[in-house]
Structure formats: C-alpha cells, structure tokens
mmCIF file with all atom_site columns, C-alpha atoms in Angstrom:
data_model
loop_
_atom_site.group_PDB
_atom_site.id
_atom_site.type_symbol
_atom_site.label_atom_id
_atom_site.label_alt_id
_atom_site.label_comp_id
_atom_site.label_asym_id
_atom_site.label_entity_id
_atom_site.label_seq_id
_atom_site.pdbx_PDB_ins_code
_atom_site.Cartn_x
_atom_site.Cartn_y
_atom_site.Cartn_z
_atom_site.occupancy
_atom_site.B_iso_or_equiv
_atom_site.pdbx_formal_charge
_atom_site.auth_seq_id
_atom_site.auth_comp_id
_atom_site.auth_asym_id
_atom_site.auth_atom_id
_atom_site.pdbx_PDB_model_num
ATOM 1   C CA . UNK I 1 1   ? 16.361  -17.446 -48.465 1.00 0.00 ? 1   UNK I CA 1
ATOM 2   C CA . UNK I 1 2   ? 13.349  -15.766 -49.071 1.00 0.00 ? 2   UNK I CA 1
ATOM 3   C CA . UNK I 1 3   ? 11.729  -14.073 -52.449 1.00 0.00 ? 3   UNK I CA 1
ATOM 4   C CA . UNK I 1 4   ? 12.082  -15.054 -55.661 1.00 0.00 ? 4   UNK I CA 1
ATOM 5   C CA . UNK I 1 5   ? 16.298  -15.939 -57.208 1.00 0.00 ? 5   UNK I CA 1
ATOM 6   C CA . UNK I 1 6   ? 18.208  -16.146 -59.967 1.00 0.00 ? 6   UNK I CA 1
ATOM 7   C CA . UNK I 1 7   ? 21.728  -17.704 -60.954 1.00 0.00 ? 7   UNK I CA 1
ATOM 8   C CA . UNK I 1 8   ? 23.767  -16.985 -62.070 1.00 0.00 ? 8   UNK I CA 1
ATOM 9   C CA . UNK I 1 9   ? 23.625  -13.019 -62.049 1.00 0.00 ? 9   UNK I CA 1
ATOM 10  C CA . UNK I 1 10  ? 25.958  -12.530 -65.043 1.00 0.00 ? 10  UNK I CA 1
ATOM 11  C CA . UNK I 1 11  ? 26.516  -14.636 -67.869 1.00 0.00 ? 11  UNK I CA 1
ATOM 12  C CA . UNK I 1 12  ? 28.400  -14.335 -71.218 1.00 0.00 ? 12  UNK I CA 1
ATOM 13  C CA . UNK I 1 13  ? 28.465  -16.505 -73.772 1.00 0.00 ? 13  UNK I CA 1
ATOM 14  C CA . UNK I 1 14  ? 29.698  -17.673 -77.144 1.00 0.00 ? 14  UNK I CA 1
ATOM 15  C CA . UNK I 1 15  ? 26.844  -18.096 -79.940 1.00 0.00 ? 15  UNK I CA 1
ATOM 16  C CA . UNK I 1 16  ? 27.535  -21.905 -80.075 1.00 0.00 ? 16  UNK I CA 1
ATOM 17  C CA . UNK I 1 17  ? 27.291  -22.327 -76.264 1.00 0.00 ? 17  UNK I CA 1
ATOM 18  C CA . UNK I 1 18  ? 24.321  -24.164 -74.216 1.00 0.00 ? 18  UNK I CA 1
ATOM 19  C CA . UNK I 1 19  ? 23.631  -22.638 -71.174 1.00 0.00 ? 19  UNK I CA 1
ATOM 20  C CA . UNK I 1 20  ? 21.087  -22.521 -68.395 1.00 0.00 ? 20  UNK I CA 1
ATOM 21  C CA . UNK I 1 21  ? 19.539  -20.092 -66.171 1.00 0.00 ? 21  UNK I CA 1
ATOM 22  C CA . UNK I 1 22  ? 17.956  -21.143 -63.190 1.00 0.00 ? 22  UNK I CA 1
ATOM 23  C CA . UNK I 1 23  ? 15.012  -19.013 -60.959 1.00 0.00 ? 23  UNK I CA 1
ATOM 24  C CA . UNK I 1 24  ? 13.445  -20.525 -57.710 1.00 0.00 ? 24  UNK I CA 1
ATOM 25  C CA . UNK I 1 25  ? 10.825  -19.126 -55.679 1.00 0.00 ? 25  UNK I CA 1
ATOM 26  C CA . UNK I 1 26  ? 10.605  -19.092 -51.951 1.00 0.00 ? 26  UNK I CA 1
ATOM 27  C CA . UNK I 1 27  ? 7.002   -18.050 -51.634 1.00 0.00 ? 27  UNK I CA 1
ATOM 28  C CA . UNK I 1 28  ? 4.494   -20.877 -51.979 1.00 0.00 ? 28  UNK I CA 1
ATOM 29  C CA . UNK I 1 29  ? 3.170   -19.432 -55.664 1.00 0.00 ? 29  UNK I CA 1
ATOM 30  C CA . UNK I 1 30  ? 2.268   -21.647 -58.404 1.00 0.00 ? 30  UNK I CA 1
ATOM 31  C CA . UNK I 1 31  ? 2.583   -19.537 -61.380 1.00 0.00 ? 31  UNK I CA 1
ATOM 32  C CA . UNK I 1 32  ? 6.393   -18.538 -62.753 1.00 0.00 ? 32  UNK I CA 1
ATOM 33  C CA . UNK I 1 33  ? 7.100   -16.593 -65.723 1.00 0.00 ? 33  UNK I CA 1
ATOM 34  C CA . UNK I 1 34  ? 10.222  -15.791 -67.888 1.00 0.00 ? 34  UNK I CA 1
ATOM 35  C CA . UNK I 1 35  ? 10.697  -12.235 -69.200 1.00 0.00 ? 35  UNK I CA 1
ATOM 36  C CA . UNK I 1 36  ? 13.120  -9.739  -71.333 1.00 0.00 ? 36  UNK I CA 1
ATOM 37  C CA . UNK I 1 37  ? 14.266  -6.916  -70.708 1.00 0.00 ? 37  UNK I CA 1
ATOM 38  C CA . UNK I 1 38  ? 16.102  -5.672  -74.001 1.00 0.00 ? 38  UNK I CA 1
ATOM 39  C CA . UNK I 1 39  ? 17.610  -2.160  -73.753 1.00 0.00 ? 39  UNK I CA 1
ATOM 40  C CA . UNK I 1 40  ? 15.242  0.578   -74.914 1.00 0.00 ? 40  UNK I CA 1
ATOM 41  C CA . UNK I 1 41  ? 12.619  -1.834  -75.018 1.00 0.00 ? 41  UNK I CA 1
ATOM 42  C CA . UNK I 1 42  ? 9.416   -2.925  -72.752 1.00 0.00 ? 42  UNK I CA 1
ATOM 43  C CA . UNK I 1 43  ? 9.421   -5.789  -70.870 1.00 0.00 ? 43  UNK I CA 1
ATOM 44  C CA . UNK I 1 44  ? 8.211   -9.013  -72.952 1.00 0.00 ? 44  UNK I CA 1
ATOM 45  C CA . UNK I 1 45  ? 6.289   -11.730 -71.406 1.00 0.00 ? 45  UNK I CA 1
ATOM 46  C CA . UNK I 1 46  ? 8.339   -15.080 -73.119 1.00 0.00 ? 46  UNK I CA 1
ATOM 47  C CA . UNK I 1 47  ? 6.851   -18.184 -70.783 1.00 0.00 ? 47  UNK I CA 1
ATOM 48  C CA . UNK I 1 48  ? 4.369   -18.516 -68.249 1.00 0.00 ? 48  UNK I CA 1
ATOM 49  C CA . UNK I 1 49  ? 3.767   -21.759 -65.846 1.00 0.00 ? 49  UNK I CA 1
ATOM 50  C CA . UNK I 1 50  ? 1.300   -22.688 -64.257 1.00 0.00 ? 50  UNK I CA 1
ATOM 51  C CA . UNK I 1 51  ? 1.279   -25.617 -61.535 1.00 0.00 ? 51  UNK I CA 1
ATOM 52  C CA . UNK I 1 52  ? 3.801   -26.631 -64.039 1.00 0.00 ? 52  UNK I CA 1
ATOM 53  C CA . UNK I 1 53  ? 2.214   -26.970 -67.295 1.00 0.00 ? 53  UNK I CA 1
ATOM 54  C CA . UNK I 1 54  ? 3.099   -23.968 -69.835 1.00 0.00 ? 54  UNK I CA 1
ATOM 55  C CA . UNK I 1 55  ? 0.100   -22.106 -70.572 1.00 0.00 ? 55  UNK I CA 1
ATOM 56  C CA . UNK I 1 56  ? 1.424   -19.453 -72.603 1.00 0.00 ? 56  UNK I CA 1
ATOM 57  C CA . UNK I 1 57  ? 4.689   -19.172 -75.191 1.00 0.00 ? 57  UNK I CA 1
ATOM 58  C CA . UNK I 1 58  ? 4.785   -15.796 -76.364 1.00 0.00 ? 58  UNK I CA 1
ATOM 59  C CA . UNK I 1 59  ? 6.069   -16.619 -80.146 1.00 0.00 ? 59  UNK I CA 1
ATOM 60  C CA . UNK I 1 60  ? 9.584   -16.962 -78.399 1.00 0.00 ? 60  UNK I CA 1
ATOM 61  C CA . UNK I 1 61  ? 12.638  -19.081 -81.060 1.00 0.00 ? 61  UNK I CA 1
ATOM 62  C CA . UNK I 1 62  ? 13.205  -22.591 -80.460 1.00 0.00 ? 62  UNK I CA 1
ATOM 63  C CA . UNK I 1 63  ? 16.358  -21.381 -79.082 1.00 0.00 ? 63  UNK I CA 1
ATOM 64  C CA . UNK I 1 64  ? 15.069  -20.566 -75.640 1.00 0.00 ? 64  UNK I CA 1
ATOM 65  C CA . UNK I 1 65  ? 13.771  -23.613 -73.955 1.00 0.00 ? 65  UNK I CA 1
ATOM 66  C CA . UNK I 1 66  ? 11.790  -23.566 -70.988 1.00 0.00 ? 66  UNK I CA 1
ATOM 67  C CA . UNK I 1 67  ? 11.798  -26.251 -68.262 1.00 0.00 ? 67  UNK I CA 1
ATOM 68  C CA . UNK I 1 68  ? 9.304   -26.362 -64.817 1.00 0.00 ? 68  UNK I CA 1
ATOM 69  C CA . UNK I 1 69  ? 10.268  -29.439 -63.060 1.00 0.00 ? 69  UNK I CA 1
ATOM 70  C CA . UNK I 1 70  ? 7.992   -28.156 -60.097 1.00 0.00 ? 70  UNK I CA 1
ATOM 71  C CA . UNK I 1 71  ? 6.048   -24.929 -59.447 1.00 0.00 ? 71  UNK I CA 1
ATOM 72  C CA . UNK I 1 72  ? 9.132   -23.764 -57.220 1.00 0.00 ? 72  UNK I CA 1
ATOM 73  C CA . UNK I 1 73  ? 12.331  -24.193 -60.290 1.00 0.00 ? 73  UNK I CA 1
ATOM 74  C CA . UNK I 1 74  ? 12.322  -22.980 -63.338 1.00 0.00 ? 74  UNK I CA 1
ATOM 75  C CA . UNK I 1 75  ? 14.973  -23.049 -66.315 1.00 0.00 ? 75  UNK I CA 1
ATOM 76  C CA . UNK I 1 76  ? 15.557  -21.307 -69.208 1.00 0.00 ? 76  UNK I CA 1
ATOM 77  C CA . UNK I 1 77  ? 17.877  -23.693 -71.442 1.00 0.00 ? 77  UNK I CA 1
ATOM 78  C CA . UNK I 1 78  ? 19.686  -21.412 -73.935 1.00 0.00 ? 78  UNK I CA 1
ATOM 79  C CA . UNK I 1 79  ? 21.561  -23.077 -77.250 1.00 0.00 ? 79  UNK I CA 1
ATOM 80  C CA . UNK I 1 80  ? 22.761  -21.122 -80.926 1.00 0.00 ? 80  UNK I CA 1
ATOM 81  C CA . UNK I 1 81  ? 22.198  -17.875 -79.786 1.00 0.00 ? 81  UNK I CA 1
ATOM 82  C CA . UNK I 1 82  ? 22.362  -14.739 -81.354 1.00 0.00 ? 82  UNK I CA 1
ATOM 83  C CA . UNK I 1 83  ? 23.955  -11.602 -80.417 1.00 0.00 ? 83  UNK I CA 1
ATOM 84  C CA . UNK I 1 84  ? 21.063  -9.538  -80.788 1.00 0.00 ? 84  UNK I CA 1
ATOM 85  C CA . UNK I 1 85  ? 19.686  -12.293 -77.599 1.00 0.00 ? 85  UNK I CA 1
ATOM 86  C CA . UNK I 1 86  ? 21.800  -10.204 -75.332 1.00 0.00 ? 86  UNK I CA 1
ATOM 87  C CA . UNK I 1 87  ? 19.385  -8.889  -72.599 1.00 0.00 ? 87  UNK I CA 1
ATOM 88  C CA . UNK I 1 88  ? 18.125  -8.777  -68.622 1.00 0.00 ? 88  UNK I CA 1
ATOM 89  C CA . UNK I 1 89  ? 16.198  -11.835 -67.998 1.00 0.00 ? 89  UNK I CA 1
ATOM 90  C CA . UNK I 1 90  ? 13.916  -11.821 -65.546 1.00 0.00 ? 90  UNK I CA 1
ATOM 91  C CA . UNK I 1 91  ? 12.086  -14.431 -63.378 1.00 0.00 ? 91  UNK I CA 1
ATOM 92  C CA . UNK I 1 92  ? 9.021   -13.664 -61.811 1.00 0.00 ? 92  UNK I CA 1
ATOM 93  C CA . UNK I 1 93  ? 6.462   -15.649 -59.553 1.00 0.00 ? 93  UNK I CA 1
ATOM 94  C CA . UNK I 1 94  ? 2.943   -15.446 -58.401 1.00 0.00 ? 94  UNK I CA 1
ATOM 95  C CA . UNK I 1 95  ? -0.403  -16.674 -57.341 1.00 0.00 ? 95  UNK I CA 1
ATOM 96  C CA . UNK I 1 96  ? -2.918  -17.608 -59.970 1.00 0.00 ? 96  UNK I CA 1
ATOM 97  C CA . UNK I 1 97  ? -6.817  -18.396 -58.660 1.00 0.00 ? 97  UNK I CA 1
ATOM 98  C CA . UNK I 1 98  ? -10.283 -17.908 -60.065 1.00 0.00 ? 98  UNK I CA 1
ATOM 99  C CA . UNK I 1 99  ? -9.872  -14.600 -59.786 1.00 0.00 ? 99  UNK I CA 1
ATOM 100 C CA . UNK I 1 100 ? -7.182  -14.555 -61.944 1.00 0.00 ? 100 UNK I CA 1
ATOM 101 C CA . UNK I 1 101 ? -3.604  -14.102 -61.549 1.00 0.00 ? 101 UNK I CA 1
ATOM 102 C CA . UNK I 1 102 ? -2.340  -12.246 -58.562 1.00 0.00 ? 102 UNK I CA 1
ATOM 103 C CA . UNK I 1 103 ? 0.736   -9.741  -57.272 1.00 0.00 ? 103 UNK I CA 1
ATOM 104 C CA . UNK I 1 104 ? 4.354   -10.646 -59.278 1.00 0.00 ? 104 UNK I CA 1
ATOM 105 C CA . UNK I 1 105 ? 7.461   -11.094 -57.457 1.00 0.00 ? 105 UNK I CA 1
ATOM 106 C CA . UNK I 1 106 ? 10.304  -10.326 -59.687 1.00 0.00 ? 106 UNK I CA 1
ATOM 107 C CA . UNK I 1 107 ? 13.575  -11.836 -59.274 1.00 0.00 ? 107 UNK I CA 1
ATOM 108 C CA . UNK I 1 108 ? 16.898  -9.562  -59.562 1.00 0.00 ? 108 UNK I CA 1
ATOM 109 C CA . UNK I 1 109 ? 17.557  -10.829 -63.108 1.00 0.00 ? 109 UNK I CA 1
ATOM 110 C CA . UNK I 1 110 ? 20.445  -12.422 -65.279 1.00 0.00 ? 110 UNK I CA 1
ATOM 111 C CA . UNK I 1 111 ? 22.179  -10.075 -67.291 1.00 0.00 ? 111 UNK I CA 1
ATOM 112 C CA . UNK I 1 112 ? 23.145  -12.009 -70.700 1.00 0.00 ? 112 UNK I CA 1
ATOM 113 C CA . UNK I 1 113 ? 25.641  -11.132 -73.125 1.00 0.00 ? 113 UNK I CA 1
ATOM 114 C CA . UNK I 1 114 ? 26.026  -13.470 -76.728 1.00 0.00 ? 114 UNK I CA 1
ATOM 115 C CA . UNK I 1 115 ? 29.432  -12.616 -77.988 1.00 0.00 ? 115 UNK I CA 1
ATOM 116 C CA . UNK M 2 1   ? -3.768  -6.510  -78.674 1.00 0.00 ? 1   UNK M CA 1
ATOM 117 C CA . UNK M 2 2   ? -3.396  -4.896  -74.817 1.00 0.00 ? 2   UNK M CA 1
ATOM 118 C CA . UNK M 2 3   ? -1.301  -1.452  -75.043 1.00 0.00 ? 3   UNK M CA 1
ATOM 119 C CA . UNK M 2 4   ? 0.297   0.090   -72.373 1.00 0.00 ? 4   UNK M CA 1
ATOM 120 C CA . UNK M 2 5   ? 1.873   3.989   -72.504 1.00 0.00 ? 5   UNK M CA 1
ATOM 121 C CA . UNK M 2 6   ? 3.605   5.707   -69.729 1.00 0.00 ? 6   UNK M CA 1
ATOM 122 C CA . UNK M 2 7   ? 4.127   9.412   -69.442 1.00 0.00 ? 7   UNK M CA 1
ATOM 123 C CA . UNK M 2 8   ? 6.391   11.446  -68.786 1.00 0.00 ? 8   UNK M CA 1
ATOM 124 C CA . UNK M 2 9   ? 9.349   9.254   -70.091 1.00 0.00 ? 9   UNK M CA 1
ATOM 125 C CA . UNK M 2 10  ? 11.417  10.793  -67.957 1.00 0.00 ? 10  UNK M CA 1
ATOM 126 C CA . UNK M 2 11  ? 10.852  13.593  -65.353 1.00 0.00 ? 11  UNK M CA 1
ATOM 127 C CA . UNK M 2 12  ? 13.420  15.636  -62.913 1.00 0.00 ? 12  UNK M CA 1
ATOM 128 C CA . UNK M 2 13  ? 12.473  17.415  -59.757 1.00 0.00 ? 13  UNK M CA 1
ATOM 129 C CA . UNK M 2 14  ? 14.016  19.134  -56.870 1.00 0.00 ? 14  UNK M CA 1
ATOM 130 C CA . UNK M 2 15  ? 13.416  17.033  -53.721 1.00 0.00 ? 15  UNK M CA 1
ATOM 131 C CA . UNK M 2 16  ? 10.773  17.302  -51.983 1.00 0.00 ? 16  UNK M CA 1
ATOM 132 C CA . UNK M 2 17  ? 7.936   18.038  -54.434 1.00 0.00 ? 17  UNK M CA 1
ATOM 133 C CA . UNK M 2 18  ? 4.945   15.567  -55.056 1.00 0.00 ? 18  UNK M CA 1
ATOM 134 C CA . UNK M 2 19  ? 4.801   14.121  -58.735 1.00 0.00 ? 19  UNK M CA 1
ATOM 135 C CA . UNK M 2 20  ? 2.678   12.463  -60.386 1.00 0.00 ? 20  UNK M CA 1
ATOM 136 C CA . UNK M 2 21  ? 3.262   9.515   -63.086 1.00 0.00 ? 21  UNK M CA 1
ATOM 137 C CA . UNK M 2 22  ? 0.586   8.338   -65.827 1.00 0.00 ? 22  UNK M CA 1
ATOM 138 C CA . UNK M 2 23  ? -0.451  4.749   -67.075 1.00 0.00 ? 23  UNK M CA 1
ATOM 139 C CA . UNK M 2 24  ? -3.358  4.328   -69.992 1.00 0.00 ? 24  UNK M CA 1
ATOM 140 C CA . UNK M 2 25  ? -3.927  0.929   -71.300 1.00 0.00 ? 25  UNK M CA 1
ATOM 141 C CA . UNK M 2 26  ? -6.259  0.789   -74.341 1.00 0.00 ? 26  UNK M CA 1
ATOM 142 C CA . UNK M 2 27  ? -8.746  -2.991  -73.208 1.00 0.00 ? 27  UNK M CA 1
ATOM 143 C CA . UNK M 2 28  ? -10.369 -2.084  -69.978 1.00 0.00 ? 28  UNK M CA 1
ATOM 144 C CA . UNK M 2 29  ? -10.898 -5.999  -69.286 1.00 0.00 ? 29  UNK M CA 1
ATOM 145 C CA . UNK M 2 30  ? -7.983  -6.654  -66.928 1.00 0.00 ? 30  UNK M CA 1
ATOM 146 C CA . UNK M 2 31  ? -7.827  -8.311  -63.789 1.00 0.00 ? 31  UNK M CA 1
ATOM 147 C CA . UNK M 2 32  ? -5.256  -6.101  -62.003 1.00 0.00 ? 32  UNK M CA 1
ATOM 148 C CA . UNK M 2 33  ? -2.503  -3.401  -62.539 1.00 0.00 ? 33  UNK M CA 1
ATOM 149 C CA . UNK M 2 34  ? 0.886   -3.296  -60.758 1.00 0.00 ? 34  UNK M CA 1
ATOM 150 C CA . UNK M 2 35  ? 3.131   -0.557  -60.641 1.00 0.00 ? 35  UNK M CA 1
ATOM 151 C CA . UNK M 2 36  ? 6.925   -1.263  -59.844 1.00 0.00 ? 36  UNK M CA 1
ATOM 152 C CA . UNK M 2 37  ? 10.044  0.168   -59.210 1.00 0.00 ? 37  UNK M CA 1
ATOM 153 C CA . UNK M 2 38  ? 13.247  -0.830  -61.349 1.00 0.00 ? 38  UNK M CA 1
ATOM 154 C CA . UNK M 2 39  ? 16.966  0.300   -60.338 1.00 0.00 ? 39  UNK M CA 1
ATOM 155 C CA . UNK M 2 40  ? 19.144  0.354   -63.161 1.00 0.00 ? 40  UNK M CA 1
ATOM 156 C CA . UNK M 2 41  ? 20.685  -3.228  -63.823 1.00 0.00 ? 41  UNK M CA 1
ATOM 157 C CA . UNK M 2 42  ? 18.121  -4.376  -61.217 1.00 0.00 ? 42  UNK M CA 1
ATOM 158 C CA . UNK M 2 43  ? 14.972  -6.628  -60.862 1.00 0.00 ? 43  UNK M CA 1
ATOM 159 C CA . UNK M 2 44  ? 11.526  -5.500  -60.582 1.00 0.00 ? 44  UNK M CA 1
ATOM 160 C CA . UNK M 2 45  ? 10.036  -4.111  -56.728 1.00 0.00 ? 45  UNK M CA 1
ATOM 161 C CA . UNK M 2 46  ? 6.396   -4.187  -56.339 1.00 0.00 ? 46  UNK M CA 1
ATOM 162 C CA . UNK M 2 47  ? 4.480   -0.954  -55.002 1.00 0.00 ? 47  UNK M CA 1
ATOM 163 C CA . UNK M 2 48  ? 1.237   -1.344  -55.471 1.00 0.00 ? 48  UNK M CA 1
ATOM 164 C CA . UNK M 2 49  ? -1.040  -3.650  -57.319 1.00 0.00 ? 49  UNK M CA 1
ATOM 165 C CA . UNK M 2 50  ? -4.931  -2.800  -57.912 1.00 0.00 ? 50  UNK M CA 1
ATOM 166 C CA . UNK M 2 51  ? -7.119  -5.394  -58.450 1.00 0.00 ? 51  UNK M CA 1
ATOM 167 C CA . UNK M 2 52  ? -10.124 -4.348  -61.366 1.00 0.00 ? 52  UNK M CA 1
ATOM 168 C CA . UNK M 2 53  ? -12.741 -4.037  -58.752 1.00 0.00 ? 53  UNK M CA 1
ATOM 169 C CA . UNK M 2 54  ? -10.216 -1.287  -56.939 1.00 0.00 ? 54  UNK M CA 1
ATOM 170 C CA . UNK M 2 55  ? -10.365 1.951   -57.537 1.00 0.00 ? 55  UNK M CA 1
ATOM 171 C CA . UNK M 2 56  ? -7.178  3.030   -55.646 1.00 0.00 ? 56  UNK M CA 1
ATOM 172 C CA . UNK M 2 57  ? -4.246  1.915   -53.198 1.00 0.00 ? 57  UNK M CA 1
ATOM 173 C CA . UNK M 2 58  ? -2.182  3.491   -50.650 1.00 0.00 ? 58  UNK M CA 1
ATOM 174 C CA . UNK M 2 59  ? 1.365   2.462   -49.218 1.00 0.00 ? 59  UNK M CA 1
ATOM 175 C CA . UNK M 2 60  ? 3.065   4.408   -46.963 1.00 0.00 ? 60  UNK M CA 1
ATOM 176 C CA . UNK M 2 61  ? 4.247   7.551   -49.460 1.00 0.00 ? 61  UNK M CA 1
ATOM 177 C CA . UNK M 2 62  ? 2.987   6.645   -52.694 1.00 0.00 ? 62  UNK M CA 1
ATOM 178 C CA . UNK M 2 63  ? -0.997  6.245   -54.063 1.00 0.00 ? 63  UNK M CA 1
ATOM 179 C CA . UNK M 2 64  ? -2.189  4.474   -56.924 1.00 0.00 ? 64  UNK M CA 1
ATOM 180 C CA . UNK M 2 65  ? -5.514  4.787   -58.625 1.00 0.00 ? 65  UNK M CA 1
ATOM 181 C CA . UNK M 2 66  ? -7.607  3.196   -61.535 1.00 0.00 ? 66  UNK M CA 1
ATOM 182 C CA . UNK M 2 67  ? -10.184 4.728   -63.596 1.00 0.00 ? 67  UNK M CA 1
ATOM 183 C CA . UNK M 2 68  ? -11.070 0.703   -65.553 1.00 0.00 ? 68  UNK M CA 1
ATOM 184 C CA . UNK M 2 69  ? -13.178 2.847   -67.760 1.00 0.00 ? 69  UNK M CA 1
ATOM 185 C CA . UNK M 2 70  ? -11.301 5.486   -68.894 1.00 0.00 ? 70  UNK M CA 1
ATOM 186 C CA . UNK M 2 71  ? -7.940  3.210   -69.268 1.00 0.00 ? 71  UNK M CA 1
ATOM 187 C CA . UNK M 2 72  ? -5.870  5.047   -66.767 1.00 0.00 ? 72  UNK M CA 1
ATOM 188 C CA . UNK M 2 73  ? -3.737  4.575   -63.202 1.00 0.00 ? 73  UNK M CA 1
ATOM 189 C CA . UNK M 2 74  ? -2.076  7.580   -61.615 1.00 0.00 ? 74  UNK M CA 1
ATOM 190 C CA . UNK M 2 75  ? 1.284   6.775   -59.059 1.00 0.00 ? 75  UNK M CA 1
ATOM 191 C CA . UNK M 2 76  ? 0.909   9.807   -57.083 1.00 0.00 ? 76  UNK M CA 1
ATOM 192 C CA . UNK M 2 77  ? 4.500   10.729  -54.758 1.00 0.00 ? 77  UNK M CA 1
ATOM 193 C CA . UNK M 2 78  ? 4.132   12.698  -52.106 1.00 0.00 ? 78  UNK M CA 1
ATOM 194 C CA . UNK M 2 79  ? 7.269   14.848  -51.080 1.00 0.00 ? 79  UNK M CA 1
ATOM 195 C CA . UNK M 2 80  ? 9.987   12.949  -52.955 1.00 0.00 ? 80  UNK M CA 1
ATOM 196 C CA . UNK M 2 81  ? 13.482  12.085  -51.915 1.00 0.00 ? 81  UNK M CA 1
ATOM 197 C CA . UNK M 2 82  ? 16.452  11.166  -53.773 1.00 0.00 ? 82  UNK M CA 1
ATOM 198 C CA . UNK M 2 83  ? 16.150  7.401   -53.030 1.00 0.00 ? 83  UNK M CA 1
ATOM 199 C CA . UNK M 2 84  ? 12.951  7.385   -54.935 1.00 0.00 ? 84  UNK M CA 1
ATOM 200 C CA . UNK M 2 85  ? 14.841  7.863   -58.474 1.00 0.00 ? 85  UNK M CA 1
ATOM 201 C CA . UNK M 2 86  ? 14.267  4.790   -60.590 1.00 0.00 ? 86  UNK M CA 1
ATOM 202 C CA . UNK M 2 87  ? 12.260  3.727   -63.685 1.00 0.00 ? 87  UNK M CA 1
ATOM 203 C CA . UNK M 2 88  ? 8.573   3.127   -62.667 1.00 0.00 ? 88  UNK M CA 1
ATOM 204 C CA . UNK M 2 89  ? 6.730   0.717   -64.584 1.00 0.00 ? 89  UNK M CA 1
ATOM 205 C CA . UNK M 2 90  ? 2.832   0.101   -65.022 1.00 0.00 ? 90  UNK M CA 1
ATOM 206 C CA . UNK M 2 91  ? 1.847   -3.257  -65.577 1.00 0.00 ? 91  UNK M CA 1
ATOM 207 C CA . UNK M 2 92  ? -1.796  -4.542  -66.961 1.00 0.00 ? 92  UNK M CA 1
ATOM 208 C CA . UNK M 2 93  ? -2.855  -8.031  -66.719 1.00 0.00 ? 93  UNK M CA 1
ATOM 209 C CA . UNK M 2 94  ? -5.550  -8.410  -68.960 1.00 0.00 ? 94  UNK M CA 1
ATOM 210 C CA . UNK M 2 95  ? -8.625  -11.041 -68.596 1.00 0.00 ? 95  UNK M CA 1
ATOM 211 C CA . UNK M 2 96  ? -10.130 -12.132 -71.904 1.00 0.00 ? 96  UNK M CA 1
ATOM 212 C CA . UNK M 2 97  ? -9.303  -13.971 -75.056 1.00 0.00 ? 97  UNK M CA 1
ATOM 213 C CA . UNK M 2 98  ? -5.974  -14.578 -76.132 1.00 0.00 ? 98  UNK M CA 1
ATOM 214 C CA . UNK M 2 99  ? -4.415  -12.248 -73.990 1.00 0.00 ? 99  UNK M CA 1
ATOM 215 C CA . UNK M 2 100 ? -5.509  -13.914 -70.634 1.00 0.00 ? 100 UNK M CA 1
ATOM 216 C CA . UNK M 2 101 ? -3.716  -14.252 -67.628 1.00 0.00 ? 101 UNK M CA 1
ATOM 217 C CA . UNK M 2 102 ? -0.991  -12.074 -69.918 1.00 0.00 ? 102 UNK M CA 1
ATOM 218 C CA . UNK M 2 103 ? 0.964   -8.903  -68.841 1.00 0.00 ? 103 UNK M CA 1
ATOM 219 C CA . UNK M 2 104 ? 1.629   -5.990  -71.104 1.00 0.00 ? 104 UNK M CA 1
ATOM 220 C CA . UNK M 2 105 ? 4.163   -3.459  -69.569 1.00 0.00 ? 105 UNK M CA 1
ATOM 221 C CA . UNK M 2 106 ? 4.971   -0.110  -70.262 1.00 0.00 ? 106 UNK M CA 1
ATOM 222 C CA . UNK M 2 107 ? 8.020   1.311   -71.558 1.00 0.00 ? 107 UNK M CA 1
ATOM 223 C CA . UNK M 2 108 ? 8.028   3.375   -67.876 1.00 0.00 ? 108 UNK M CA 1
ATOM 224 C CA . UNK M 2 109 ? 8.995   6.711   -66.426 1.00 0.00 ? 109 UNK M CA 1
ATOM 225 C CA . UNK M 2 110 ? 12.572  7.377   -65.368 1.00 0.00 ? 110 UNK M CA 1
ATOM 226 C CA . UNK M 2 111 ? 12.397  9.586   -62.450 1.00 0.00 ? 111 UNK M CA 1
ATOM 227 C CA . UNK M 2 112 ? 15.445  11.698  -61.162 1.00 0.00 ? 112 UNK M CA 1
ATOM 228 C CA . UNK M 2 113 ? 14.959  13.385  -57.695 1.00 0.00 ? 113 UNK M CA 1
ATOM 229 C CA . UNK M 2 114 ? 18.029  15.998  -57.261 1.00 0.00 ? 114 UNK M CA 1
ATOM 230 C CA . UNK M 2 115 ? 18.812  17.211  -53.341 1.00 0.00 ? 115 UNK M CA 1
#
C-alpha cells in the first residue's frame, strides 16, 4: 500500500461512545498532521507530530486525544464528542528539515458523524 | 496571524478555456505555498508546491506563481477540461514565531468546467 491511508472511511458514533481514527503513511516522512474540515469552513490544523513528538496543539478540546507511536502511525482517540464535531478528519504527512516542512500528502479522510 | 483568501469562491467556465485562480496571504514569512485539489467528500491531492525562494512551478497544464512581497499566488489552468472540476485549495506554511510550521488554508475556489 502506498501514500497515506486512513481507517475507517466513515464513522457514526453516539455522544457517549469512544472510538479511534487511524492514519498510516508509507512515504518515509517524519511529520504527521491531523486536520478537521467542517462544512463551509476552511481546513483547520489540529495536531502536528514531528519525529513522534507533538509540536502543535491548536487549542483542540481534550475530547480529542492524539497518539503517535512511531513516525508511520497516527491515531486520534475520540470520546464524549458533540454533534458539532461531525466533520471530515484528514491526516497528512510530510518531511521536515532545516529548511522547514515540505510537501504535504493527505489521506482520503474519515467522515465522522456524531449523533 | 496568517490569513489566506481565495478569489473567486466559485467559477464556472466552458471546456477549453484558460483560467486563473487567486490566493492571497497576509504574512510573507513563509516556508512554502502549496496548491491542492479536492473532489467532493475526498482527501486533498497535492498539485504544486512553491518554496519561498521560487517564483513559479509547472506541472502539465498547471502553472503556479508566487509573489511573496505582495502576498499573492496564482494557479493558471490551461485548456480546462470537465475532469478539472473540483475545489482548489491554497495553503501557506508559515516560517516564524507561533505560526512556525503551521499551514493555513484558504476557503477554496470551486471550479466547474462545462462540456
């Protein structure tokens, strides 16, 4: 498998459920990202991991909990979500170096619906 | 805080036309600017990336330019085809301070190419 993969592609969960989103990149990159895309809003950066270390938390509520066990895998653990959290969640990866981050590659996204 | 604006929000053209999409940003301290394509309900596909030291990049019928001093980029699409119909997103990755490494996205331009 190549590129950036995300599972599941669709998820419906109740407000009291706990679920996890998974992202895997096969590009040898060292940085991974979670983005949220809501209807009629620009893409919002949620978290950034560089060499497994979290380097960015863009004021995301604690009901979203990221985990990056290694440079190839990224998880987003979800619990007690709200209906307004329904959105397309996109994972991306890139290389990062002394000249800064390079081209970002995105996965297909997970369409999350909170009921 | 970096702000990215894309004009127009929507564009409809007949097949075969050449067209220009615009992206402007407020903070010129950037690592790079990236153009993406997004089909409905799907992830983002990278089209072109321009490093801050570059003026333009070309790929097939696409040409992207960058004028950092004026905070502008354009995406030129030659000989448009119905398959080009999608939303085009511009993303700027900032270089300094609290925005270092963060990508800010515009709202996108939704392009429809009519046969």
